[in-house]
Amino acid sequence: MSDMSKKGKAVITVNNLSFSYGSGKLISDLSLSLMQGEILAVLGPNGVGKTTLLKILAGLLKKYSGKFEIGKEVSYVPQIFSTGVNYTVYNMVLLGRAGHLGLFSSPGELDREKAYEALKKAGIEDLSERRFSEISGGEKQLTLIARALASGAEVLLLDEPTSDLDIKNQERMLELLSELSLKSGSTIIFSTHDPSHALAVSDRSIFLGKGGISRCGATEEIITGENIKKYYSANVKVTKLEIEGKFLTYCLPIYNIIKRDKV
Amino acid sequence: MTLKKIFLFLVPAAAAVFLTGLSAGRYHIPFLRVLGILFHPLFGFEKNWLPVEEAVVLNLRLPRVAMAAVSGMGLSVCGAVYQGIFRNPLVSPGVIGVTSGAGFGAALGILLFGWGIGAQLFAFIFGFAALLMTLSITGKTGGNAILVFILAGVVVNMFFQAGISFLKIIADSEDQLPSIVYWLMGSLSQTGKEHFFFTMPLIIISSLLLIAARWRINALSLGIDAAKSLGVKTGESLVFILFFSTLAVSAVVSVGGIVGWVGLIVPHMVRMVVGSDHEKLLPASAVAGAILFMLIDISARIIAPVEIPLGVITAFIGTPVFIYLLVKSKGSWVV
């Protein structure tokens, strides 16, 4: 919590947040804070409460204890989006304006402009007339992020935005996240299974583990071989590589595989 | 297709079917005479028709055809709204138990006080009771609220169906039973001028309010959590929708009995033409539903010497239409 002294205002502060499902503790005494424009990556094995944490912050789960404060305009982008609806991409993004419109109103000129801006920010304006059900998984993710942007959200809560994407789309998504944080000042929390993604874009990271344990801090300090061993029981090497003149930090898994002898 | 183009087709079609409904029946009255009778008060045409024809058109057929149109509109709008917010293509106005509840209430009312305002009032009371039962079962569980809601509706439906069966057993088999049975299978033969003043305006206002909220229904069709995370007041919206749809459906049942299928297939047929956007789907379903219901009521009157229950006709039409839609679209019209 020493980071409260940093410049800028804290957009998100969480104090001693706990959450239990039935008898088991999922999240216990979690505290963190995030400045405007910062990106936080949420890591941890399956079933430790990454989605739960995002849902609590999004206001979708109520039965937690502890306190948190979060900016007014928060938008949550879920992990799996069941594709029941068959709207165009543009109409899908336009629905981001729903929170600003009354029960009997339809979107007006301003709403349409904001939706178009959001499409441009996400780089998917060419898709605007395509059907949501017909576009690829990566394009769907980008559409949902555009929808969150159209809502005017300052805080984006993204549940595994890179999980179903191919390598190119993962790159595009990570670039979009850092661009949103730098250019638009969006504060972003995203969950991921890839520590390299956290190392690539996030300022801060948090590990969630079994039994409610957690550890939060600056990304380079948090994402270490030691912590990944502790939280995932996986062997990795976190290493800085010089690629095309830039130093980038990666988390490389160390597989223990016996190869067949070559004949 | 734009809404304007669709209305350019649907509205004249509705008017034509409406006039056919006034003209057709056991006692055929030619179109021109029907027009003369209808517009006589406005233009003062020379009366070239018999008083009995005027009585048939104005006192018997006009309330009945109007009630058919209004019922079709109400059921189709509610069906489209439910399919949207519950994100399930098999949902119809009957799914949350309201039709059975209202049917039970009206049947009980008929047993106790005969046809009239008492039976109507009971339809509303038990329609809302069914809704509250469904809601309270849902409230006691966590998890997938929508799925639980639909299952709870199925259970409440069965409960009131059992109640209806019980009422049939204890009804006087000489007098009350036949009228209850015929009415429950769907019949507008009880429609009278009095329905112009209460029942029909109620259904029209409820449907118009639901149509007015059409863009909000688009947002809700993303799923409750998604809508909530976009800042939509989901609780308020659902209360509004459930209240007015229950009002409309109970009002339809209180006059015409339990008529299935219309609220299920009309939104699907319309969706194949205009798409899923509720901005177009709801207004178009309203008019298409009115047309279909009027056609069904006309068929009920002219197919056989005895009047055929509406529910029988809708099931005969609805089943093949539904299968056709299902096969033709390979199931892709899921909301």
JSON list of N, CA and C in Angstrom, two decimals, chain A residues 35-95:
[
{"chain": "A", "resi": 35, "resn": "MET", "atom": "N", "xyz": [-3.32, 3.29, -9.93]},
{"chain": "A", "resi": 35, "resn": "MET", "atom": "CA", "xyz": [-3.45, 4.68, -10.36]},
{"chain": "A", "resi": 35, "resn": "MET", "atom": "C", "xyz": [-4.16, 4.74, -11.72]},
{"chain": "A", "resi": 36, "resn": "GLN", "atom": "N", "xyz": [-4.59, 5.94, -12.06]},
{"chain": "A", "resi": 36, "resn": "GLN", "atom": "CA", "xyz": [-5.21, 6.10, -13.37]},
{"chain": "A", "resi": 36, "resn": "GLN", "atom": "C", "xyz": [-4.22, 5.77, -14.48]},
{"chain": "A", "resi": 37, "resn": "GLY", "atom": "N", "xyz": [-4.67, 5.01, -15.45]},
{"chain": "A", "resi": 37, "resn": "GLY", "atom": "CA", "xyz": [-3.83, 4.66, -16.59]},
{"chain": "A", "resi": 37, "resn": "GLY", "atom": "C", "xyz": [-2.94, 3.47, -16.36]},
{"chain": "A", "resi": 38, "resn": "GLU", "atom": "N", "xyz": [-2.98, 2.90, -15.16]},
{"chain": "A", "resi": 38, "resn": "GLU", "atom": "CA", "xyz": [-2.15, 1.72, -14.90]},
{"chain": "A", "resi": 38, "resn": "GLU", "atom": "C", "xyz": [-2.86, 0.45, -15.36]},
{"chain": "A", "resi": 39, "resn": "ILE", "atom": "N", "xyz": [-2.03, -0.56, -15.62]},
{"chain": "A", "resi": 39, "resn": "ILE", "atom": "CA", "xyz": [-2.59, -1.86, -15.99]},
{"chain": "A", "resi": 39, "resn": "ILE", "atom": "C", "xyz": [-2.18, -2.88, -14.94]},
{"chain": "A", "resi": 40, "resn": "LEU", "atom": "N", "xyz": [-3.17, -3.62, -14.47]},
{"chain": "A", "resi": 40, "resn": "LEU", "atom": "CA", "xyz": [-2.91, -4.68, -13.49]},
{"chain": "A", "resi": 40, "resn": "LEU", "atom": "C", "xyz": [-3.23, -6.03, -14.14]},
{"chain": "A", "resi": 41, "resn": "ALA", "atom": "N", "xyz": [-2.30, -6.97, -14.03]},
{"chain": "A", "resi": 41, "resn": "ALA", "atom": "CA", "xyz": [-2.56, -8.32, -14.53]},
{"chain": "A", "resi": 41, "resn": "ALA", "atom": "C", "xyz": [-2.89, -9.23, -13.36]},
{"chain": "A", "resi": 42, "resn": "VAL", "atom": "N", "xyz": [-3.92, -10.04, -13.52]},
{"chain": "A", "resi": 42, "resn": "VAL", "atom": "CA", "xyz": [-4.31, -10.99, -12.48]},
{"chain": "A", "resi": 42, "resn": "VAL", "atom": "C", "xyz": [-3.91, -12.39, -12.94]},
{"chain": "A", "resi": 43, "resn": "LEU", "atom": "N", "xyz": [-3.05, -13.03, -12.15]},
{"chain": "A", "resi": 43, "resn": "LEU", "atom": "CA", "xyz": [-2.55, -14.36, -12.52]},
{"chain": "A", "resi": 43, "resn": "LEU", "atom": "C", "xyz": [-2.91, -15.37, -11.44]},
{"chain": "A", "resi": 44, "resn": "GLY", "atom": "N", "xyz": [-2.83, -16.63, -11.81]},
{"chain": "A", "resi": 44, "resn": "GLY", "atom": "CA", "xyz": [-3.09, -17.69, -10.85]},
{"chain": "A", "resi": 44, "resn": "GLY", "atom": "C", "xyz": [-3.69, -18.88, -11.55]},
{"chain": "A", "resi": 45, "resn": "PRO", "atom": "N", "xyz": [-3.55, -20.07, -10.97]},
{"chain": "A", "resi": 45, "resn": "PRO", "atom": "CA", "xyz": [-4.08, -21.27, -11.61]},
{"chain": "A", "resi": 45, "resn": "PRO", "atom": "C", "xyz": [-5.60, -21.24, -11.74]},
{"chain": "A", "resi": 46, "resn": "ASN", "atom": "N", "xyz": [-6.15, -22.19, -12.47]},
{"chain": "A", "resi": 46, "resn": "ASN", "atom": "CA", "xyz": [-7.60, -22.26, -12.64]},
{"chain": "A", "resi": 46, "resn": "ASN", "atom": "C", "xyz": [-8.31, -22.39, -11.30]},
{"chain": "A", "resi": 47, "resn": "GLY", "atom": "N", "xyz": [-9.41, -21.70, -11.15]},
{"chain": "A", "resi": 47, "resn": "GLY", "atom": "CA", "xyz": [-10.25, -21.88, -9.97]},
{"chain": "A", "resi": 47, "resn": "GLY", "atom": "C", "xyz": [-9.80, -21.16, -8.72]},
{"chain": "A", "resi": 48, "resn": "VAL", "atom": "N", "xyz": [-8.91, -20.18, -8.84]},
{"chain": "A", "resi": 48, "resn": "VAL", "atom": "CA", "xyz": [-8.48, -19.47, -7.62]},
{"chain": "A", "resi": 48, "resn": "VAL", "atom": "C", "xyz": [-9.24, -18.17, -7.43]},
{"chain": "A", "resi": 49, "resn": "GLY", "atom": "N", "xyz": [-10.11, -17.82, -8.36]},
{"chain": "A", "resi": 49, "resn": "GLY", "atom": "CA", "xyz": [-10.94, -16.63, -8.14]},
{"chain": "A", "resi": 49, "resn": "GLY", "atom": "C", "xyz": [-10.58, -15.43, -8.98]},
{"chain": "A", "resi": 50, "resn": "LYS", "atom": "N", "xyz": [-9.94, -15.62, -10.11]},
{"chain": "A", "resi": 50, "resn": "LYS", "atom": "CA", "xyz": [-9.61, -14.47, -10.97]},
{"chain": "A", "resi": 50, "resn": "LYS", "atom": "C", "xyz": [-10.89, -13.83, -11.49]},
{"chain": "A", "resi": 51, "resn": "THR", "atom": "N", "xyz": [-11.77, -14.68, -12.03]},
{"chain": "A", "resi": 51, "resn": "THR", "atom": "CA", "xyz": [-13.04, -14.16, -12.55]},
{"chain": "A", "resi": 51, "resn": "THR", "atom": "C", "xyz": [-13.88, -13.56, -11.42]},
{"chain": "A", "resi": 52, "resn": "THR", "atom": "N", "xyz": [-13.84, -14.26, -10.25]},
{"chain": "A", "resi": 52, "resn": "THR", "atom": "CA", "xyz": [-14.61, -13.77, -9.10]},
{"chain": "A", "resi": 52, "resn": "THR", "atom": "C", "xyz": [-14.15, -12.37, -8.71]},
{"chain": "A", "resi": 53, "resn": "LEU", "atom": "N", "xyz": [-12.83, -12.17, -8.67]},
{"chain": "A", "resi": 53, "resn": "LEU", "atom": "CA", "xyz": [-12.31, -10.85, -8.30]},
{"chain": "A", "resi": 53, "resn": "LEU", "atom": "C", "xyz": [-12.82, -9.78, -9.27]},
{"chain": "A", "resi": 54, "resn": "LEU", "atom": "N", "xyz": [-12.74, -10.09, -10.57]},
{"chain": "A", "resi": 54, "resn": "LEU", "atom": "CA", "xyz": [-13.21, -9.12, -11.57]},
{"chain": "A", "resi": 54, "resn": "LEU", "atom": "C", "xyz": [-14.70, -8.85, -11.42]},
{"chain": "A", "resi": 55, "resn": "LYS", "atom": "N", "xyz": [-15.45, -9.92, -11.15]},
{"chain": "A", "resi": 55, "resn": "LYS", "atom": "CA", "xyz": [-16.90, -9.75, -11.03]},
{"chain": "A", "resi": 55, "resn": "LYS", "atom": "C", "xyz": [-17.26, -8.92, -9.80]},
{"chain": "A", "resi": 56, "resn": "ILE", "atom": "N", "xyz": [-16.51, -9.12, -8.70]},
{"chain": "A", "resi": 56, "resn": "ILE", "atom": "CA", "xyz": [-16.78, -8.31, -7.51]},
{"chain": "A", "resi": 56, "resn": "ILE", "atom": "C", "xyz": [-16.53, -6.84, -7.84]},
{"chain": "A", "resi": 57, "resn": "LEU", "atom": "N", "xyz": [-15.38, -6.58, -8.48]},
{"chain": "A", "resi": 57, "resn": "LEU", "atom": "CA", "xyz": [-15.04, -5.19, -8.81]},
{"chain": "A", "resi": 57, "resn": "LEU", "atom": "C", "xyz": [-16.05, -4.59, -9.79]},
{"chain": "A", "resi": 58, "resn": "ALA", "atom": "N", "xyz": [-16.63, -5.46, -10.64]},
{"chain": "A", "resi": 58, "resn": "ALA", "atom": "CA", "xyz": [-17.61, -4.97, -11.61]},
{"chain": "A", "resi": 58, "resn": "ALA", "atom": "C", "xyz": [-18.98, -4.76, -10.97]},
{"chain": "A", "resi": 59, "resn": "GLY", "atom": "N", "xyz": [-19.12, -5.16, -9.70]},
{"chain": "A", "resi": 59, "resn": "GLY", "atom": "CA", "xyz": [-20.39, -4.98, -9.01]},
{"chain": "A", "resi": 59, "resn": "GLY", "atom": "C", "xyz": [-21.38, -6.09, -9.32]},
{"chain": "A", "resi": 60, "resn": "LEU", "atom": "N", "xyz": [-20.91, -7.20, -9.86]},
{"chain": "A", "resi": 60, "resn": "LEU", "atom": "CA", "xyz": [-21.82, -8.28, -10.23]},
{"chain": "A", "resi": 60, "resn": "LEU", "atom": "C", "xyz": [-21.98, -9.31, -9.12]},
{"chain": "A", "resi": 61, "resn": "LEU", "atom": "N", "xyz": [-21.05, -9.34, -8.17]},
{"chain": "A", "resi": 61, "resn": "LEU", "atom": "CA", "xyz": [-21.17, -10.24, -7.02]},
{"chain": "A", "resi": 61, "resn": "LEU", "atom": "C", "xyz": [-21.22, -9.39, -5.76]},
{"chain": "A", "resi": 62, "resn": "LYS", "atom": "N", "xyz": [-22.16, -9.72, -4.89]},
{"chain": "A", "resi": 62, "resn": "LYS", "atom": "CA", "xyz": [-22.37, -8.82, -3.75]},
{"chain": "A", "resi": 62, "resn": "LYS", "atom": "C", "xyz": [-21.87, -9.40, -2.42]},
{"chain": "A", "resi": 63, "resn": "LYS", "atom": "N", "xyz": [-21.77, -10.70, -2.32]},
{"chain": "A", "resi": 63, "resn": "LYS", "atom": "CA", "xyz": [-21.56, -11.27, -0.99]},
{"chain": "A", "resi": 63, "resn": "LYS", "atom": "C", "xyz": [-20.09, -11.33, -0.59]},
{"chain": "A", "resi": 64, "resn": "TYR", "atom": "N", "xyz": [-19.42, -10.21, -0.67]},
{"chain": "A", "resi": 64, "resn": "TYR", "atom": "CA", "xyz": [-18.01, -10.17, -0.27]},
{"chain": "A", "resi": 64, "resn": "TYR", "atom": "C", "xyz": [-17.90, -9.43, 1.05]},
{"chain": "A", "resi": 65, "resn": "SER", "atom": "N", "xyz": [-16.74, -9.52, 1.70]},
{"chain": "A", "resi": 65, "resn": "SER", "atom": "CA", "xyz": [-16.50, -8.65, 2.85]},
{"chain": "A", "resi": 65, "resn": "SER", "atom": "C", "xyz": [-15.28, -7.80, 2.54]},
{"chain": "A", "resi": 66, "resn": "GLY", "atom": "N", "xyz": [-15.12, -6.72, 3.28]},
{"chain": "A", "resi": 66, "resn": "GLY", "atom": "CA", "xyz": [-14.05, -5.78, 2.98]},
{"chain": "A", "resi": 66, "resn": "GLY", "atom": "C", "xyz": [-14.59, -4.65, 2.13]},
{"chain": "A", "resi": 67, "resn": "LYS", "atom": "N", "xyz": [-13.67, -3.79, 1.70]},
{"chain": "A", "resi": 67, "resn": "LYS", "atom": "CA", "xyz": [-14.12, -2.59, 1.00]},
{"chain": "A", "resi": 67, "resn": "LYS", "atom": "C", "xyz": [-13.34, -2.40, -0.28]},
{"chain": "A", "resi": 68, "resn": "PHE", "atom": "N", "xyz": [-13.98, -1.79, -1.26]},
{"chain": "A", "resi": 68, "resn": "PHE", "atom": "CA", "xyz": [-13.20, -1.33, -2.41]},
{"chain": "A", "resi": 68, "resn": "PHE", "atom": "C", "xyz": [-13.84, -0.09, -3.00]},
{"chain": "A", "resi": 69, "resn": "GLU", "atom": "N", "xyz": [-12.98, 0.73, -3.59]},
{"chain": "A", "resi": 69, "resn": "GLU", "atom": "CA", "xyz": [-13.49, 1.89, -4.31]},
{"chain": "A", "resi": 69, "resn": "GLU", "atom": "C", "xyz": [-13.00, 1.79, -5.73]},
{"chain": "A", "resi": 70, "resn": "ILE", "atom": "N", "xyz": [-13.85, 2.14, -6.66]},
{"chain": "A", "resi": 70, "resn": "ILE", "atom": "CA", "xyz": [-13.49, 2.01, -8.06]},
{"chain": "A", "resi": 70, "resn": "ILE", "atom": "C", "xyz": [-14.18, 3.16, -8.79]},
{"chain": "A", "resi": 71, "resn": "GLY", "atom": "N", "xyz": [-13.52, 3.69, -9.83]},
{"chain": "A", "resi": 71, "resn": "GLY", "atom": "CA", "xyz": [-14.09, 4.83, -10.57]},
{"chain": "A", "resi": 71, "resn": "GLY", "atom": "C", "xyz": [-15.55, 4.60, -10.93]},
{"chain": "A", "resi": 72, "resn": "LYS", "atom": "N", "xyz": [-16.19, 5.67, -11.33]},
{"chain": "A", "resi": 72, "resn": "LYS", "atom": "CA", "xyz": [-17.62, 5.58, -11.59]},
{"chain": "A", "resi": 72, "resn": "LYS", "atom": "C", "xyz": [-17.94, 4.73, -12.81]},
{"chain": "A", "resi": 73, "resn": "GLU", "atom": "N", "xyz": [-17.21, 4.97, -13.88]},
{"chain": "A", "resi": 73, "resn": "GLU", "atom": "CA", "xyz": [-17.54, 4.30, -15.13]},
{"chain": "A", "resi": 73, "resn": "GLU", "atom": "C", "xyz": [-16.67, 3.05, -15.27]},
{"chain": "A", "resi": 74, "resn": "VAL", "atom": "N", "xyz": [-17.25, 1.92, -14.90]},
{"chain": "A", "resi": 74, "resn": "VAL", "atom": "CA", "xyz": [-16.53, 0.66, -14.96]},
{"chain": "A", "resi": 74, "resn": "VAL", "atom": "C", "xyz": [-17.20, -0.24, -15.97]},
{"chain": "A", "resi": 75, "resn": "SER", "atom": "N", "xyz": [-16.40, -0.90, -16.79]},
{"chain": "A", "resi": 75, "resn": "SER", "atom": "CA", "xyz": [-17.02, -1.84, -17.72]},
{"chain": "A", "resi": 75, "resn": "SER", "atom": "C", "xyz": [-16.32, -3.18, -17.63]},
{"chain": "A", "resi": 76, "resn": "TYR", "atom": "N", "xyz": [-17.11, -4.22, -17.57]},
{"chain": "A", "resi": 76, "resn": "TYR", "atom": "CA", "xyz": [-16.60, -5.58, -17.42]},
{"chain": "A", "resi": 76, "resn": "TYR", "atom": "C", "xyz": [-16.79, -6.34, -18.73]},
{"chain": "A", "resi": 77, "resn": "VAL", "atom": "N", "xyz": [-15.75, -6.95, -19.21]},
{"chain": "A", "resi": 77, "resn": "VAL", "atom": "CA", "xyz": [-15.85, -7.75, -20.44]},
{"chain": "A", "resi": 77, "resn": "VAL", "atom": "C", "xyz": [-15.63, -9.21, -20.07]},
{"chain": "A", "resi": 78, "resn": "PRO", "atom": "N", "xyz": [-16.70, -10.01, -20.13]},
{"chain": "A", "resi": 78, "resn": "PRO", "atom": "CA", "xyz": [-16.59, -11.38, -19.66]},
{"chain": "A", "resi": 78, "resn": "PRO", "atom": "C", "xyz": [-15.73, -12.25, -20.58]},
{"chain": "A", "resi": 79, "resn": "GLN", "atom": "N", "xyz": [-15.34, -13.38, -20.03]},
{"chain": "A", "resi": 79, "resn": "GLN", "atom": "CA", "xyz": [-14.43, -14.27, -20.75]},
{"chain": "A", "resi": 79, "resn": "GLN", "atom": "C", "xyz": [-15.12, -15.00, -21.89]},
{"chain": "A", "resi": 80, "resn": "ILE", "atom": "N", "xyz": [-16.20, -15.71, -21.54]},
{"chain": "A", "resi": 80, "resn": "ILE", "atom": "CA", "xyz": [-16.88, -16.46, -22.58]},
{"chain": "A", "resi": 80, "resn": "ILE", "atom": "C", "xyz": [-18.17, -15.72, -22.88]},
{"chain": "A", "resi": 81, "resn": "PHE", "atom": "N", "xyz": [-18.36, -15.39, -24.10]},
{"chain": "A", "resi": 81, "resn": "PHE", "atom": "CA", "xyz": [-19.58, -14.70, -24.46]},
{"chain": "A", "resi": 81, "resn": "PHE", "atom": "C", "xyz": [-20.43, -15.64, -25.29]},
{"chain": "A", "resi": 82, "resn": "SER", "atom": "N", "xyz": [-21.51, -16.12, -24.72]},
{"chain": "A", "resi": 82, "resn": "SER", "atom": "CA", "xyz": [-22.38, -17.01, -25.47]},
{"chain": "A", "resi": 82, "resn": "SER", "atom": "C", "xyz": [-23.01, -16.21, -26.60]},
{"chain": "A", "resi": 83, "resn": "THR", "atom": "N", "xyz": [-22.86, -16.69, -27.82]},
{"chain": "A", "resi": 83, "resn": "THR", "atom": "CA", "xyz": [-23.25, -15.89, -28.97]},
{"chain": "A", "resi": 83, "resn": "THR", "atom": "C", "xyz": [-24.70, -16.15, -29.33]},
{"chain": "A", "resi": 84, "resn": "GLY", "atom": "N", "xyz": [-25.58, -15.80, -28.44]},
{"chain": "A", "resi": 84, "resn": "GLY", "atom": "CA", "xyz": [-26.99, -15.91, -28.74]},
{"chain": "A", "resi": 84, "resn": "GLY", "atom": "C", "xyz": [-27.42, -14.84, -29.71]},
{"chain": "A", "resi": 85, "resn": "VAL", "atom": "N", "xyz": [-27.07, -13.62, -29.41]},
{"chain": "A", "resi": 85, "resn": "VAL", "atom": "CA", "xyz": [-27.57, -12.49, -30.20]},
{"chain": "A", "resi": 85, "resn": "VAL", "atom": "C", "xyz": [-26.89, -12.42, -31.55]},
{"chain": "A", "resi": 86, "resn": "ASN", "atom": "N", "xyz": [-27.59, -11.87, -32.49]},
{"chain": "A", "resi": 86, "resn": "ASN", "atom": "CA", "xyz": [-27.05, -11.80, -33.84]},
{"chain": "A", "resi": 86, "resn": "ASN", "atom": "C", "xyz": [-27.12, -10.37, -34.38]},
{"chain": "A", "resi": 87, "resn": "TYR", "atom": "N", "xyz": [-26.59, -9.44, -33.60]},
{"chain": "A", "resi": 87, "resn": "TYR", "atom": "CA", "xyz": [-26.58, -8.05, -34.06]},
{"chain": "A", "resi": 87, "resn": "TYR", "atom": "C", "xyz": [-25.34, -7.80, -34.90]},
{"chain": "A", "resi": 88, "resn": "THR", "atom": "N", "xyz": [-25.34, -6.68, -35.61]},
{"chain": "A", "resi": 88, "resn": "THR", "atom": "CA", "xyz": [-24.12, -6.30, -36.31]},
{"chain": "A", "resi": 88, "resn": "THR", "atom": "C", "xyz": [-23.10, -5.82, -35.29]},
{"chain": "A", "resi": 89, "resn": "VAL", "atom": "N", "xyz": [-21.82, -5.81, -35.71]},
{"chain": "A", "resi": 89, "resn": "VAL", "atom": "CA", "xyz": [-20.76, -5.35, -34.81]},
{"chain": "A", "resi": 89, "resn": "VAL", "atom": "C", "xyz": [-21.05, -3.93, -34.34]},
{"chain": "A", "resi": 90, "resn": "TYR", "atom": "N", "xyz": [-21.50, -3.10, -35.28]},
{"chain": "A", "resi": 90, "resn": "TYR", "atom": "CA", "xyz": [-21.79, -1.71, -34.92]},
{"chain": "A", "resi": 90, "resn": "TYR", "atom": "C", "xyz": [-22.89, -1.63, -33.85]},
{"chain": "A", "resi": 91, "resn": "ASN", "atom": "N", "xyz": [-23.97, -2.38, -34.07]},
{"chain": "A", "resi": 91, "resn": "ASN", "atom": "CA", "xyz": [-25.06, -2.35, -33.08]},
{"chain": "A", "resi": 91, "resn": "ASN", "atom": "C", "xyz": [-24.62, -2.90, -31.73]},
{"chain": "A", "resi": 92, "resn": "MET", "atom": "N", "xyz": [-23.74, -3.88, -31.79]},
{"chain": "A", "resi": 92, "resn": "MET", "atom": "CA", "xyz": [-23.21, -4.47, -30.57]},
{"chain": "A", "resi": 92, "resn": "MET", "atom": "C", "xyz": [-22.44, -3.40, -29.78]},
{"chain": "A", "resi": 93, "resn": "VAL", "atom": "N", "xyz": [-21.62, -2.65, -30.49]},
{"chain": "A", "resi": 93, "resn": "VAL", "atom": "CA", "xyz": [-20.82, -1.60, -29.83]},
{"chain": "A", "resi": 93, "resn": "VAL", "atom": "C", "xyz": [-21.74, -0.48, -29.34]},
{"chain": "A", "resi": 94, "resn": "LEU", "atom": "N", "xyz": [-22.74, -0.18, -30.17]},
{"chain": "A", "resi": 94, "resn": "LEU", "atom": "CA", "xyz": [-23.70, 0.86, -29.80]},
{"chain": "A", "resi": 94, "resn": "LEU", "atom": "C", "xyz": [-24.39, 0.53, -28.46]},
{"chain": "A", "resi": 95, "resn": "LEU", "atom": "N", "xyz": [-24.58, -0.76, -28.20]},
{"chain": "A", "resi": 95, "resn": "LEU", "atom": "CA", "xyz": [-25.22, -1.17, -26.95]},
{"chain": "A", "resi": 95, "resn": "LEU", "atom": "C", "xyz": [-24.40, -0.77, -25.74]}
]
